[in-house]
mmCIF file of C-alpha atoms in Angstrom:
data_model
loop_
_atom_site.group_PDB
_atom_site.id
_atom_site.type_symbol
_atom_site.label_atom_id
_atom_site.label_comp_id
_atom_site.label_asym_id
_atom_site.label_seq_id
_atom_site.Cartn_x
_atom_site.Cartn_y
_atom_site.Cartn_z
ATOM 1 C CA UNK X 103 -8.481 -1.332 22.682
ATOM 2 C CA UNK X 104 -8.111 1.053 25.462
ATOM 3 C CA UNK X 105 -9.622 4.233 26.747
ATOM 4 C CA UNK X 106 -7.987 7.344 28.424
ATOM 5 C CA UNK X 107 -9.115 10.003 30.684
ATOM 6 C CA UNK X 108 -6.382 12.210 29.732
ATOM 7 C CA UNK X 109 -6.751 12.938 26.185
ATOM 8 C CA UNK X 110 -10.256 11.892 25.017
ATOM 9 C CA UNK X 111 -13.692 10.788 25.773
ATOM 10 C CA UNK X 112 -15.422 7.758 24.612
ATOM 11 C CA UNK X 113 -16.980 8.092 21.259
ATOM 12 C CA UNK X 114 -20.816 8.480 22.069
ATOM 13 C CA UNK X 115 -20.250 8.330 25.736
ATOM 14 C CA UNK X 116 -20.205 12.021 26.772
ATOM 15 C CA UNK X 117 -22.592 13.019 29.549
ATOM 16 C CA UNK X 118 -25.024 16.059 28.541
ATOM 17 C CA UNK X 119 -25.012 18.440 31.119
ATOM 18 C CA UNK X 120 -28.256 20.568 32.274
ATOM 19 C CA UNK X 121 -28.102 24.027 30.820
ATOM 20 C CA UNK X 122 -28.370 26.969 33.132
ATOM 21 C CA UNK X 123 -31.903 27.844 34.101
ATOM 22 C CA UNK X 124 -33.099 24.132 33.435
ATOM 23 C CA UNK X 125 -35.579 22.718 35.983
ATOM 24 C CA UNK X 126 -33.412 20.413 38.135
ATOM 25 C CA UNK X 127 -36.481 18.278 38.719
ATOM 26 C CA UNK X 128 -36.490 17.425 34.953
ATOM 27 C CA UNK X 129 -33.430 15.005 35.888
ATOM 28 C CA UNK X 130 -33.422 12.975 39.013
ATOM 29 C CA UNK X 131 -30.482 14.049 41.451
ATOM 30 C CA UNK X 132 -27.753 11.819 41.301
ATOM 31 C CA UNK X 133 -26.417 10.699 44.554
ATOM 32 C CA UNK X 134 -22.771 10.240 44.734
ATOM 33 C CA UNK X 135 -21.872 6.937 46.573
ATOM 34 C CA UNK X 136 -19.788 7.071 49.687
ATOM 35 C CA UNK X 137 -16.901 4.535 48.940
ATOM 36 C CA UNK X 138 -14.171 3.717 51.417
ATOM 37 C CA UNK X 139 -13.534 0.217 50.452
ATOM 38 C CA UNK X 140 -10.562 -1.783 51.796
ATOM 39 C CA UNK X 141 -7.761 -2.071 49.213
ATOM 40 C CA UNK X 142 -6.833 -5.195 47.482
ATOM 41 C CA UNK X 143 -3.578 -6.635 47.945
ATOM 42 C CA UNK X 144 -1.674 -8.007 44.783
ATOM 43 C CA UNK X 145 1.355 -9.610 45.965
ATOM 44 C CA UNK X 146 1.558 -13.315 44.499
ATOM 45 C CA UNK X 147 1.946 -14.662 48.167
ATOM 46 C CA UNK X 148 -1.427 -13.284 48.873
ATOM 47 C CA UNK X 149 -3.228 -15.533 46.033
ATOM 48 C CA UNK X 150 -1.289 -18.732 46.199
ATOM 49 C CA UNK X 151 -3.532 -22.058 46.175
ATOM 50 C CA UNK X 152 -5.120 -24.436 43.872
ATOM 51 C CA UNK X 153 -6.277 -23.428 40.508
ATOM 52 C CA UNK X 154 -9.797 -22.043 40.502
ATOM 53 C CA UNK X 155 -12.707 -23.427 38.356
ATOM 54 C CA UNK X 156 -12.348 -21.808 34.836
ATOM 55 C CA UNK X 157 -14.753 -22.976 32.149
ATOM 56 C CA UNK X 158 -13.123 -22.563 28.789
ATOM 57 C CA UNK X 159 -15.000 -19.874 26.796
ATOM 58 C CA UNK X 160 -17.580 -20.611 23.963
ATOM 59 C CA UNK X 161 -17.910 -18.347 21.233
ATOM 60 C CA UNK X 162 -21.397 -16.803 20.918
ATOM 61 C CA UNK X 163 -20.512 -14.542 17.960
ATOM 62 C CA UNK X 164 -18.022 -12.236 16.319
ATOM 63 C CA UNK X 165 -17.580 -8.876 14.500
ATOM 64 C CA UNK X 166 -15.081 -7.079 12.218
ATOM 65 C CA UNK X 167 -13.483 -3.673 11.824
ATOM 66 C CA UNK X 168 -12.505 -2.455 8.427
ATOM 67 C CA UNK X 169 -9.677 -0.400 7.202
ATOM 68 C CA UNK X 170 -11.449 2.932 8.515
ATOM 69 C CA UNK X 171 -12.256 1.214 11.878
ATOM 70 C CA UNK X 172 -16.079 0.961 11.014
ATOM 71 C CA UNK X 173 -17.928 -2.003 12.743
ATOM 72 C CA UNK X 174 -19.366 -4.752 10.695
ATOM 73 C CA UNK X 175 -21.268 -7.624 12.369
ATOM 74 C CA UNK X 176 -19.925 -10.346 10.371
ATOM 75 C CA UNK X 177 -16.473 -12.244 9.845
ATOM 76 C CA UNK X 178 -15.192 -10.397 6.788
ATOM 77 C CA UNK X 179 -11.866 -9.734 8.585
ATOM 78 C CA UNK X 180 -11.183 -13.328 9.508
ATOM 79 C CA UNK X 181 -7.919 -14.473 8.305
ATOM 80 C CA UNK X 182 -6.573 -18.147 7.934
ATOM 81 C CA UNK X 183 -3.170 -19.470 9.050
ATOM 82 C CA UNK X 184 -0.687 -20.551 6.150
ATOM 83 C CA UNK X 185 2.421 -21.811 7.459
ATOM 84 C CA UNK X 186 5.495 -22.229 5.239
ATOM 85 C CA UNK X 187 6.305 -25.489 3.767
ATOM 86 C CA UNK X 188 8.746 -27.597 5.912
ATOM 87 C CA UNK X 189 8.200 -25.511 9.109
ATOM 88 C CA UNK X 190 7.675 -28.621 11.220
ATOM 89 C CA UNK X 191 10.739 -30.394 9.699
ATOM 90 C CA UNK X 192 12.896 -27.410 10.199
ATOM 91 C CA UNK X 193 13.232 -27.052 6.446
ATOM 92 C CA UNK X 194 11.461 -23.613 6.191
ATOM 93 C CA UNK X 195 13.560 -20.829 4.359
ATOM 94 C CA UNK X 196 12.749 -17.645 6.179
ATOM 95 C CA UNK X 197 14.605 -14.535 6.584
ATOM 96 C CA UNK X 198 11.412 -12.447 6.391
ATOM 97 C CA UNK X 199 12.155 -8.561 6.494
ATOM 98 C CA UNK X 200 9.669 -7.093 9.081
ATOM 99 C CA UNK X 201 10.835 -3.619 8.341
ATOM 100 C CA UNK X 202 9.663 -3.868 4.625
ATOM 101 C CA UNK X 203 6.763 -1.376 4.107
ATOM 102 C CA UNK X 204 7.280 0.571 7.258
ATOM 103 C CA UNK X 205 7.827 3.551 5.297
ATOM 104 C CA UNK X 206 5.166 3.491 2.621
ATOM 105 C CA UNK X 207 2.575 0.546 3.287
ATOM 106 C CA UNK X 208 1.604 1.264 6.908
ATOM 107 C CA UNK X 209 -1.635 2.752 8.106
ATOM 108 C CA UNK X 210 -1.683 3.473 11.695
ATOM 109 C CA UNK X 211 -4.572 3.327 13.737
ATOM 110 C CA UNK X 212 -5.207 6.825 15.657
ATOM 111 C CA UNK X 213 -4.427 6.045 19.250
ATOM 112 C CA UNK X 214 -5.762 9.461 20.376
ATOM 113 C CA UNK X 215 -9.243 8.275 19.518
ATOM 114 C CA UNK X 216 -10.353 6.319 22.562
ATOM 115 C CA UNK X 217 -13.137 3.703 21.777
ATOM 116 C CA UNK X 218 -13.723 2.150 25.408
ATOM 117 C CA UNK X 219 -16.275 -0.472 24.914
ATOM 118 C CA UNK X 220 -17.751 0.908 21.759
ATOM 119 C CA UNK X 221 -17.396 -1.967 19.437
ATOM 120 C CA UNK X 222 -18.180 -4.675 22.037
ATOM 121 C CA UNK X 223 -21.407 -2.762 23.144
ATOM 122 C CA UNK X 224 -22.399 -2.251 19.686
ATOM 123 C CA UNK X 225 -22.171 -6.146 19.108
ATOM 124 C CA UNK X 226 -24.305 -6.647 22.395
ATOM 125 C CA UNK X 227 -26.802 -4.039 21.328
ATOM 126 C CA UNK X 228 -27.375 -5.980 18.013
ATOM 127 C CA UNK X 229 -27.437 -9.511 19.564
ATOM 128 C CA UNK X 230 -29.090 -8.756 22.996
ATOM 129 C CA UNK X 231 -31.667 -11.521 22.460
ATOM 130 C CA UNK X 232 -28.735 -13.833 22.787
ATOM 131 C CA UNK X 233 -28.151 -12.454 26.211
ATOM 132 C CA UNK X 234 -31.301 -12.071 28.037
ATOM 133 C CA UNK X 235 -32.012 -13.984 31.267
ATOM 134 C CA UNK X 236 -34.340 -16.447 29.580
ATOM 135 C CA UNK X 237 -37.357 -15.554 31.633
ATOM 136 C CA UNK X 238 -35.680 -16.382 34.941
ATOM 137 C CA UNK X 239 -37.664 -14.606 37.841
ATOM 138 C CA UNK X 240 -34.377 -14.206 39.763
ATOM 139 C CA UNK X 241 -32.727 -12.026 37.196
ATOM 140 C CA UNK X 242 -33.853 -8.634 35.909
ATOM 141 C CA UNK X 243 -30.532 -8.302 33.952
ATOM 142 C CA UNK X 244 -30.814 -7.074 30.332
ATOM 143 C CA UNK X 245 -27.423 -8.854 29.737
ATOM 144 C CA UNK X 246 -27.251 -12.010 31.722
ATOM 145 C CA UNK X 247 -23.476 -12.100 32.584
ATOM 146 C CA UNK X 248 -21.838 -10.602 35.838
ATOM 147 C CA UNK X 249 -19.108 -8.894 33.642
ATOM 148 C CA UNK X 250 -18.724 -7.492 30.153
ATOM 149 C CA UNK X 251 -15.229 -6.359 29.151
ATOM 150 C CA UNK X 252 -12.262 -6.922 26.624
ATOM 151 C CA UNK X 253 -9.920 -9.584 26.596
ATOM 152 C CA UNK X 254 -6.939 -7.110 27.078
ATOM 153 C CA UNK X 255 -8.215 -5.791 30.289
ATOM 154 C CA UNK X 256 -8.706 -9.141 31.701
ATOM 155 C CA UNK X 257 -5.154 -9.927 30.682
ATOM 156 C CA UNK X 258 -3.895 -7.134 32.672
ATOM 157 C CA UNK X 259 -5.556 -8.227 35.745
ATOM 158 C CA UNK X 260 -4.189 -11.678 35.380
ATOM 159 C CA UNK X 261 -0.606 -10.435 34.934
ATOM 160 C CA UNK X 262 -0.777 -8.029 37.915
ATOM 161 C CA UNK X 263 0.791 -10.065 40.700
ATOM 162 C CA UNK X 264 4.058 -10.489 38.463
ATOM 163 C CA UNK X 265 3.834 -6.889 36.768
ATOM 164 C CA UNK X 266 6.838 -4.810 37.722
ATOM 165 C CA UNK X 267 6.651 -1.837 35.258
ATOM 166 C CA UNK X 268 3.131 -0.780 34.133
ATOM 167 C CA UNK X 269 0.335 0.057 36.352
ATOM 168 C CA UNK X 270 -3.404 0.196 35.056
ATOM 169 C CA UNK X 271 -6.662 2.170 35.525
ATOM 170 C CA UNK X 272 -9.873 0.239 35.150
ATOM 171 C CA UNK X 273 -13.262 2.063 35.311
ATOM 172 C CA UNK X 274 -16.306 -0.051 36.158
ATOM 173 C CA UNK X 275 -20.010 0.778 35.895
ATOM 174 C CA UNK X 276 -22.938 -1.313 37.089
ATOM 175 C CA UNK X 277 -25.911 -1.319 34.834
ATOM 176 C CA UNK X 278 -29.002 -3.372 35.119
ATOM 177 C CA UNK X 279 -27.217 -5.982 37.261
ATOM 178 C CA UNK X 280 -24.139 -6.253 34.873
ATOM 179 C CA UNK X 281 -20.706 -4.793 35.481
ATOM 180 C CA UNK X 282 -18.904 -3.202 32.769
ATOM 181 C CA UNK X 283 -15.085 -2.888 32.909
ATOM 182 C CA UNK X 284 -13.171 -0.540 30.621
ATOM 183 C CA UNK X 285 -9.695 0.553 30.750
ATOM 184 C CA UNK X 286 -8.345 4.222 30.807
ATOM 185 C CA UNK X 287 -4.903 5.293 29.860
ATOM 186 C CA UNK X 288 -2.499 6.088 32.726
ATOM 187 C CA UNK X 289 -0.483 9.292 32.773
ATOM 188 C CA UNK X 290 2.601 7.161 32.575
ATOM 189 C CA UNK X 291 1.351 5.204 29.505
ATOM 190 C CA UNK X 292 0.019 8.467 27.923
ATOM 191 C CA UNK X 293 3.754 9.761 28.351
ATOM 192 C CA UNK X 294 5.607 6.808 26.909
ATOM 193 C CA UNK X 295 3.109 6.763 23.831
ATOM 194 C CA UNK X 296 3.873 10.239 23.011
ATOM 195 C CA UNK X 297 7.509 9.761 23.517
ATOM 196 C CA UNK X 298 7.729 6.751 21.511
ATOM 197 C CA UNK X 299 11.140 6.583 19.354
ATOM 198 C CA UNK X 300 11.330 5.548 15.793
ATOM 199 C CA UNK X 301 12.832 2.437 16.744
ATOM 200 C CA UNK X 302 10.118 1.643 19.136
ATOM 201 C CA UNK X 303 7.543 2.363 16.314
ATOM 202 C CA UNK X 304 9.270 0.008 14.090
ATOM 203 C CA UNK X 305 9.170 -2.922 16.662
ATOM 204 C CA UNK X 306 5.422 -2.398 16.860
ATOM 205 C CA UNK X 307 5.000 -2.422 13.166
ATOM 206 C CA UNK X 308 7.055 -5.631 13.089
ATOM 207 C CA UNK X 309 4.393 -7.554 14.813
ATOM 208 C CA UNK X 310 1.790 -6.808 12.407
ATOM 209 C CA UNK X 311 4.103 -7.244 9.561
ATOM 210 C CA UNK X 312 4.788 -10.738 10.759
ATOM 211 C CA UNK X 313 1.094 -11.462 10.462
ATOM 212 C CA UNK X 314 1.078 -10.735 6.819
ATOM 213 C CA UNK X 315 3.642 -13.572 6.049
ATOM 214 C CA UNK X 316 1.351 -16.047 7.750
ATOM 215 C CA UNK X 317 -2.260 -14.969 7.035
ATOM 216 C CA UNK X 318 -4.293 -15.592 3.859
ATOM 217 C CA UNK X 319 -7.646 -14.085 3.056
ATOM 218 C CA UNK X 320 -9.161 -17.713 2.470
ATOM 219 C CA UNK X 321 -8.498 -21.065 3.825
ATOM 220 C CA UNK X 322 -6.768 -22.221 0.677
ATOM 221 C CA UNK X 323 -5.044 -18.807 -0.099
ATOM 222 C CA UNK X 324 -1.645 -17.765 0.204
ATOM 223 C CA UNK X 325 -0.218 -14.920 2.225
ATOM 224 C CA UNK X 326 0.666 -11.617 0.551
ATOM 225 C CA UNK X 327 3.706 -9.813 2.563
ATOM 226 C CA UNK X 328 3.617 -6.983 0.221
ATOM 227 C CA UNK X 329 0.105 -6.079 1.346
ATOM 228 C CA UNK X 330 -0.529 -2.590 3.172
ATOM 229 C CA UNK X 331 -0.367 -3.053 7.031
ATOM 230 C CA UNK X 332 -3.366 -1.437 8.408
ATOM 231 C CA UNK X 333 -3.848 -1.628 12.241
ATOM 232 C CA UNK X 334 -7.520 -0.355 11.968
ATOM 233 C CA UNK X 335 -8.462 -3.775 10.715
ATOM 234 C CA UNK X 336 -9.544 -6.546 13.166
ATOM 235 C CA UNK X 337 -11.564 -9.685 13.492
ATOM 236 C CA UNK X 338 -12.992 -10.026 17.066
ATOM 237 C CA UNK X 339 -14.699 -13.017 18.642
ATOM 238 C CA UNK X 340 -17.355 -12.578 21.281
ATOM 239 C CA UNK X 341 -17.323 -15.443 23.964
ATOM 240 C CA UNK X 342 -18.908 -16.670 27.118
ATOM 241 C CA UNK X 343 -16.787 -17.694 29.994
ATOM 242 C CA UNK X 344 -16.782 -18.477 33.815
ATOM 243 C CA UNK X 345 -14.220 -18.041 36.412
ATOM 244 C CA UNK X 346 -15.229 -19.717 39.887
ATOM 245 C CA UNK X 347 -18.740 -17.829 40.598
ATOM 246 C CA UNK X 348 -18.217 -15.092 38.065
ATOM 247 C CA UNK X 349 -19.808 -15.200 34.535
ATOM 248 C CA UNK X 350 -18.531 -12.818 31.876
ATOM 249 C CA UNK X 351 -18.977 -11.862 28.241
ATOM 250 C CA UNK X 352 -15.532 -11.227 26.855
ATOM 251 C CA UNK X 353 -14.188 -10.117 23.439
ATOM 252 C CA UNK X 354 -10.754 -10.165 21.971
ATOM 253 C CA UNK X 355 -8.985 -9.825 18.545
ATOM 254 C CA UNK X 356 -8.063 -13.041 16.746
ATOM 255 C CA UNK X 357 -5.085 -13.279 14.552
ATOM 256 C CA UNK X 358 -6.265 -16.108 12.313
ATOM 257 C CA UNK X 359 -7.924 -19.423 12.188
ATOM 258 C CA UNK X 360 -6.203 -22.797 11.434
ATOM 259 C CA UNK X 361 -8.160 -24.423 8.488
ATOM 260 C CA UNK X 362 -6.337 -27.647 9.098
ATOM 261 C CA UNK X 363 -7.209 -27.709 12.895
ATOM 262 C CA UNK X 364 -8.503 -31.152 14.278
ATOM 263 C CA UNK X 365 -11.159 -29.264 16.039
ATOM 264 C CA UNK X 366 -12.866 -26.753 13.653
ATOM 265 C CA UNK X 367 -15.111 -25.248 16.296
ATOM 266 C CA UNK X 368 -14.107 -21.712 17.561
ATOM 267 C CA UNK X 369 -12.162 -20.936 19.617
ATOM 268 C CA UNK X 370 -10.251 -24.170 19.354
ATOM 269 C CA UNK X 371 -9.452 -23.395 15.745
ATOM 270 C CA UNK X 372 -8.004 -19.939 16.406
ATOM 271 C CA UNK X 373 -4.281 -19.071 16.534
ATOM 272 C CA UNK X 374 -2.274 -16.494 18.110
ATOM 273 C CA UNK X 375 0.731 -14.897 16.214
ATOM 274 C CA UNK X 376 3.522 -13.394 18.231
ATOM 275 C CA UNK X 377 7.113 -12.163 17.656
ATOM 276 C CA UNK X 378 10.080 -11.952 19.971
ATOM 277 C CA UNK X 379 13.688 -11.222 19.951
ATOM 278 C CA UNK X 380 15.962 -14.099 19.077
ATOM 279 C CA UNK X 381 17.431 -15.665 22.302
ATOM 280 C CA UNK X 382 21.220 -15.821 22.484
ATOM 281 C CA UNK X 383 21.920 -16.261 26.288
ATOM 282 C CA UNK X 384 20.493 -18.265 29.256
ATOM 283 C CA UNK X 385 19.451 -14.826 30.741
ATOM 284 C CA UNK X 386 17.440 -13.973 27.552
ATOM 285 C CA UNK X 387 15.748 -17.209 27.872
ATOM 286 C CA UNK X 388 14.828 -16.860 31.548
ATOM 287 C CA UNK X 389 13.460 -13.415 30.627
ATOM 288 C CA UNK X 390 11.466 -14.729 27.920
ATOM 289 C CA UNK X 391 9.884 -17.379 30.006
ATOM 290 C CA UNK X 392 9.235 -15.085 33.139
ATOM 291 C CA UNK X 393 7.863 -12.130 31.334
ATOM 292 C CA UNK X 394 6.763 -12.761 27.718
ATOM 293 C CA UNK X 395 5.359 -16.320 28.089
ATOM 294 C CA UNK X 396 3.403 -14.970 31.087
ATOM 295 C CA UNK X 397 1.476 -12.446 28.910
ATOM 296 C CA UNK X 398 1.152 -14.789 25.721
ATOM 297 C CA UNK X 399 -0.337 -17.692 28.237
ATOM 298 C CA UNK X 400 -2.688 -15.237 29.831
ATOM 299 C CA UNK X 401 -4.026 -13.831 26.407
ATOM 300 C CA UNK X 402 -4.555 -17.140 24.900
ATOM 301 C CA UNK X 403 -5.784 -18.856 27.796
ATOM 302 C CA UNK X 404 -8.487 -16.233 28.387
ATOM 303 C CA UNK X 405 -9.935 -16.819 25.042
ATOM 304 C CA UNK X 406 -9.556 -20.530 24.803
ATOM 305 C CA UNK X 407 -6.793 -20.256 22.082
ATOM 306 C CA UNK X 408 -4.800 -23.602 22.245
ATOM 307 C CA UNK X 409 -1.871 -22.548 19.726
ATOM 308 C CA UNK X 410 0.718 -19.706 19.345
ATOM 309 C CA UNK X 411 3.024 -19.464 16.275
ATOM 310 C CA UNK X 412 5.980 -17.278 17.390
ATOM 311 C CA UNK X 413 8.375 -15.636 15.180
ATOM 312 C CA UNK X 414 12.067 -14.840 16.375
ATOM 313 C CA UNK X 415 13.679 -12.022 14.815
ATOM 314 C CA UNK X 416 17.529 -11.015 14.613
ATOM 315 C CA UNK X 417 18.694 -7.490 15.671
ATOM 316 C CA UNK X 418 18.172 -6.421 12.007
ATOM 317 C CA UNK X 419 14.433 -7.258 12.125
ATOM 318 C CA UNK X 420 14.450 -10.415 10.179
ATOM 319 C CA UNK X 421 12.676 -13.545 11.112
ATOM 320 C CA UNK X 422 15.169 -16.387 11.608
ATOM 321 C CA UNK X 423 12.982 -19.229 13.129
ATOM 322 C CA UNK X 424 9.529 -19.984 13.845
ATOM 323 C CA UNK X 425 8.203 -22.102 17.036
ATOM 324 C CA UNK X 426 4.648 -23.432 17.983
ATOM 325 C CA UNK X 427 3.666 -23.184 21.570
ATOM 326 C CA UNK X 428 0.753 -25.162 22.897
ATOM 327 C CA UNK X 429 -1.142 -22.701 25.367
ATOM 328 C CA UNK X 430 -1.640 -25.619 27.835
ATOM 329 C CA UNK X 431 1.986 -26.512 27.740
ATOM 330 C CA UNK X 432 3.318 -22.944 28.624
ATOM 331 C CA UNK X 433 3.065 -23.388 32.392
ATOM 332 C CA UNK X 434 5.284 -26.474 32.172
ATOM 333 C CA UNK X 435 8.185 -24.543 30.816
ATOM 334 C CA UNK X 436 8.144 -22.233 33.851
ATOM 335 C CA UNK X 437 7.526 -24.843 36.451
ATOM 336 C CA UNK X 438 10.357 -25.302 39.054
ATOM 337 C CA UNK X 439 11.401 -21.859 38.615
ATOM 338 C CA UNK X 440 10.848 -20.060 41.812
ATOM 339 C CA UNK X 441 11.518 -16.630 40.315
ATOM 340 C CA UNK X 442 8.968 -17.108 37.608
ATOM 341 C CA UNK X 443 5.134 -17.043 37.555
ATOM 342 C CA UNK X 444 2.380 -19.381 38.589
ATOM 343 C CA UNK X 445 -0.756 -19.594 36.631
ATOM 344 C CA UNK X 446 -2.818 -20.442 39.599
ATOM 345 C CA UNK X 447 -1.769 -17.184 41.222
ATOM 346 C CA UNK X 448 -2.771 -15.254 38.081
ATOM 347 C CA UNK X 449 -6.273 -16.778 38.104
ATOM 348 C CA UNK X 450 -6.734 -16.594 41.844
ATOM 349 C CA UNK X 451 -6.005 -12.999 41.622
ATOM 350 C CA UNK X 452 -8.502 -12.387 38.988
ATOM 351 C CA UNK X 453 -11.063 -14.126 40.812
ATOM 352 C CA UNK X 454 -10.268 -12.113 44.025
ATOM 353 C CA UNK X 455 -10.483 -8.740 42.024
ATOM 354 C CA UNK X 456 -13.816 -9.694 40.311
ATOM 355 C CA UNK X 457 -15.254 -10.307 43.707
ATOM 356 C CA UNK X 458 -13.738 -7.221 44.946
ATOM 357 C CA UNK X 459 -15.437 -5.406 42.291
ATOM 358 C CA UNK X 460 -18.698 -6.939 43.216
ATOM 359 C CA UNK X 461 -18.497 -5.851 46.773
ATOM 360 C CA UNK X 462 -17.470 -2.303 46.046
ATOM 361 C CA UNK X 463 -19.579 -1.467 42.960
ATOM 362 C CA UNK X 464 -23.147 -1.594 44.246
ATOM 363 C CA UNK X 465 -24.861 1.511 42.697
ATOM 364 C CA UNK X 466 -26.541 0.455 39.450
ATOM 365 C CA UNK X 467 -26.491 3.776 37.732
ATOM 366 C CA UNK X 468 -24.670 4.224 34.296
ATOM 367 C CA UNK X 469 -23.761 7.732 35.389
ATOM 368 C CA UNK X 470 -21.578 6.512 38.214
ATOM 369 C CA UNK X 471 -18.144 5.342 37.422
ATOM 370 C CA UNK X 472 -15.942 3.400 40.060
ATOM 371 C CA UNK X 473 -12.277 3.923 39.232
ATOM 372 C CA UNK X 474 -9.943 1.195 40.273
ATOM 373 C CA UNK X 475 -6.201 1.980 40.205
ATOM 374 C CA UNK X 476 -3.006 0.110 40.589
ATOM 375 C CA UNK X 477 0.750 0.746 40.268
ATOM 376 C CA UNK X 478 3.388 -1.931 40.809
ATOM 377 C CA UNK X 479 4.197 -2.698 44.388
ATOM 378 C CA UNK X 480 0.983 -0.986 45.711
ATOM 379 C CA UNK X 481 -2.425 -2.374 46.502
ATOM 380 C CA UNK X 482 -5.447 -1.756 44.261
ATOM 381 C CA UNK X 483 -7.360 1.582 45.314
ATOM 382 C CA UNK X 484 -10.650 2.701 44.157
ATOM 383 C CA UNK X 485 -12.490 6.195 43.736
ATOM 384 C CA UNK X 486 -15.787 7.170 42.467
ATOM 385 C CA UNK X 487 -17.040 9.543 39.668
ATOM 386 C CA UNK X 488 -20.693 10.860 39.560
ATOM 387 C CA UNK X 489 -21.853 12.342 36.357
ATOM 388 C CA UNK X 490 -18.540 11.514 34.793
ATOM 389 C CA UNK X 491 -17.388 12.895 31.428
ATOM 390 C CA UNK X 492 -15.767 9.458 30.816
ATOM 391 C CA UNK X 493 -18.696 7.053 31.003
ATOM 392 C CA UNK X 494 -18.074 3.287 30.781
ATOM 393 C CA UNK X 495 -21.785 2.770 29.533
ATOM 394 C CA UNK X 496 -22.703 5.370 27.024
ATOM 395 C CA UNK X 497 -26.122 7.030 26.894
ATOM 396 C CA UNK X 498 -26.892 5.493 23.370
ATOM 397 C CA UNK X 499 -26.320 2.049 24.813
ATOM 398 C CA UNK X 500 -28.574 2.772 27.808
ATOM 399 C CA UNK X 501 -31.282 3.877 25.388
ATOM 400 C CA UNK X 502 -31.009 0.883 23.188
ATOM 401 C CA UNK X 503 -31.069 -1.747 25.848
ATOM 402 C CA UNK X 504 -33.855 0.094 27.799
ATOM 403 C CA UNK X 505 -36.178 -0.376 24.765
ATOM 404 C CA UNK X 506 -38.352 -3.360 24.600
#
């Protein structure tokens, strides 16, 4: 769930300019903020220290996106984990073909249509009574959180100190005391997406296909691996969390729920599903620990998802083994490897970046967008856009929340 400044504009988020001859006094003049903030360093050595306070998120609500990417304020797209018999004892017979259906049972989401925060803001609009400041005199916020964003955006922030390949652009707007963070597609990411090979497309498909082997539509149902893979569909949890002094509302896609979980309360019953290449050498295992487990941990830890079920595929695209990873135990797998990652550094950098945003973004106006950019090996920089064509907070949302 991302957005781009290069190819598209947020649905419903375009600024309507004044026509020629219109009286300028009909609309207040927008003062462009003078921004020359210090850059933010990202090297791991700058963010070492003890693990900061992090309150595990609590679920406030959820919503679903159907096969046409339409929003529904319910759990109709929630699916349930159904592990093969004998998995825990090593007796499961696998060999699942993750390429099956690629040619004739695959509906791709339109990646050129950039949604920004659309669906999350729709949920906020429909549930704003849950997010009011409870009559506190010290807060005039319409949404009583410091930040509102997608889990994927926060994941990129956490991974930044150890990311060596891909940069990011995060657009931030302050509206009624709450900071909204949305992603824009970088030029490099756009180029990679447009030049994706058929083999890369198949690799992306394989992850979704893996889910069809492990997910059922009901707690006592069975998976249907022959079903159409439609990447428009999603079930998203909406949660409240806190990192140090920063409160946030975050939403992320949830793969499935474990009906046999000892703790049935979300997000403790949610499960993340992942695929990875079969490891055949110590080098591949080190690479898996250093890079893939970093992103898996960040994603699941942020939402409070305790369990990851991973499928390992052979070069022919068939699943040869399954493995469970407890999110809380993943850091122990990389502990002692000086060339690997430190979860405290990830969280400390996220804390520092959110504090940096608060210092820089002080103009409370939905028409003003602060654009934070980062490339591997460099510091985080910031520019500002006034009357932007790429609003983070669209006009329909401003109007909806401004009503009593």
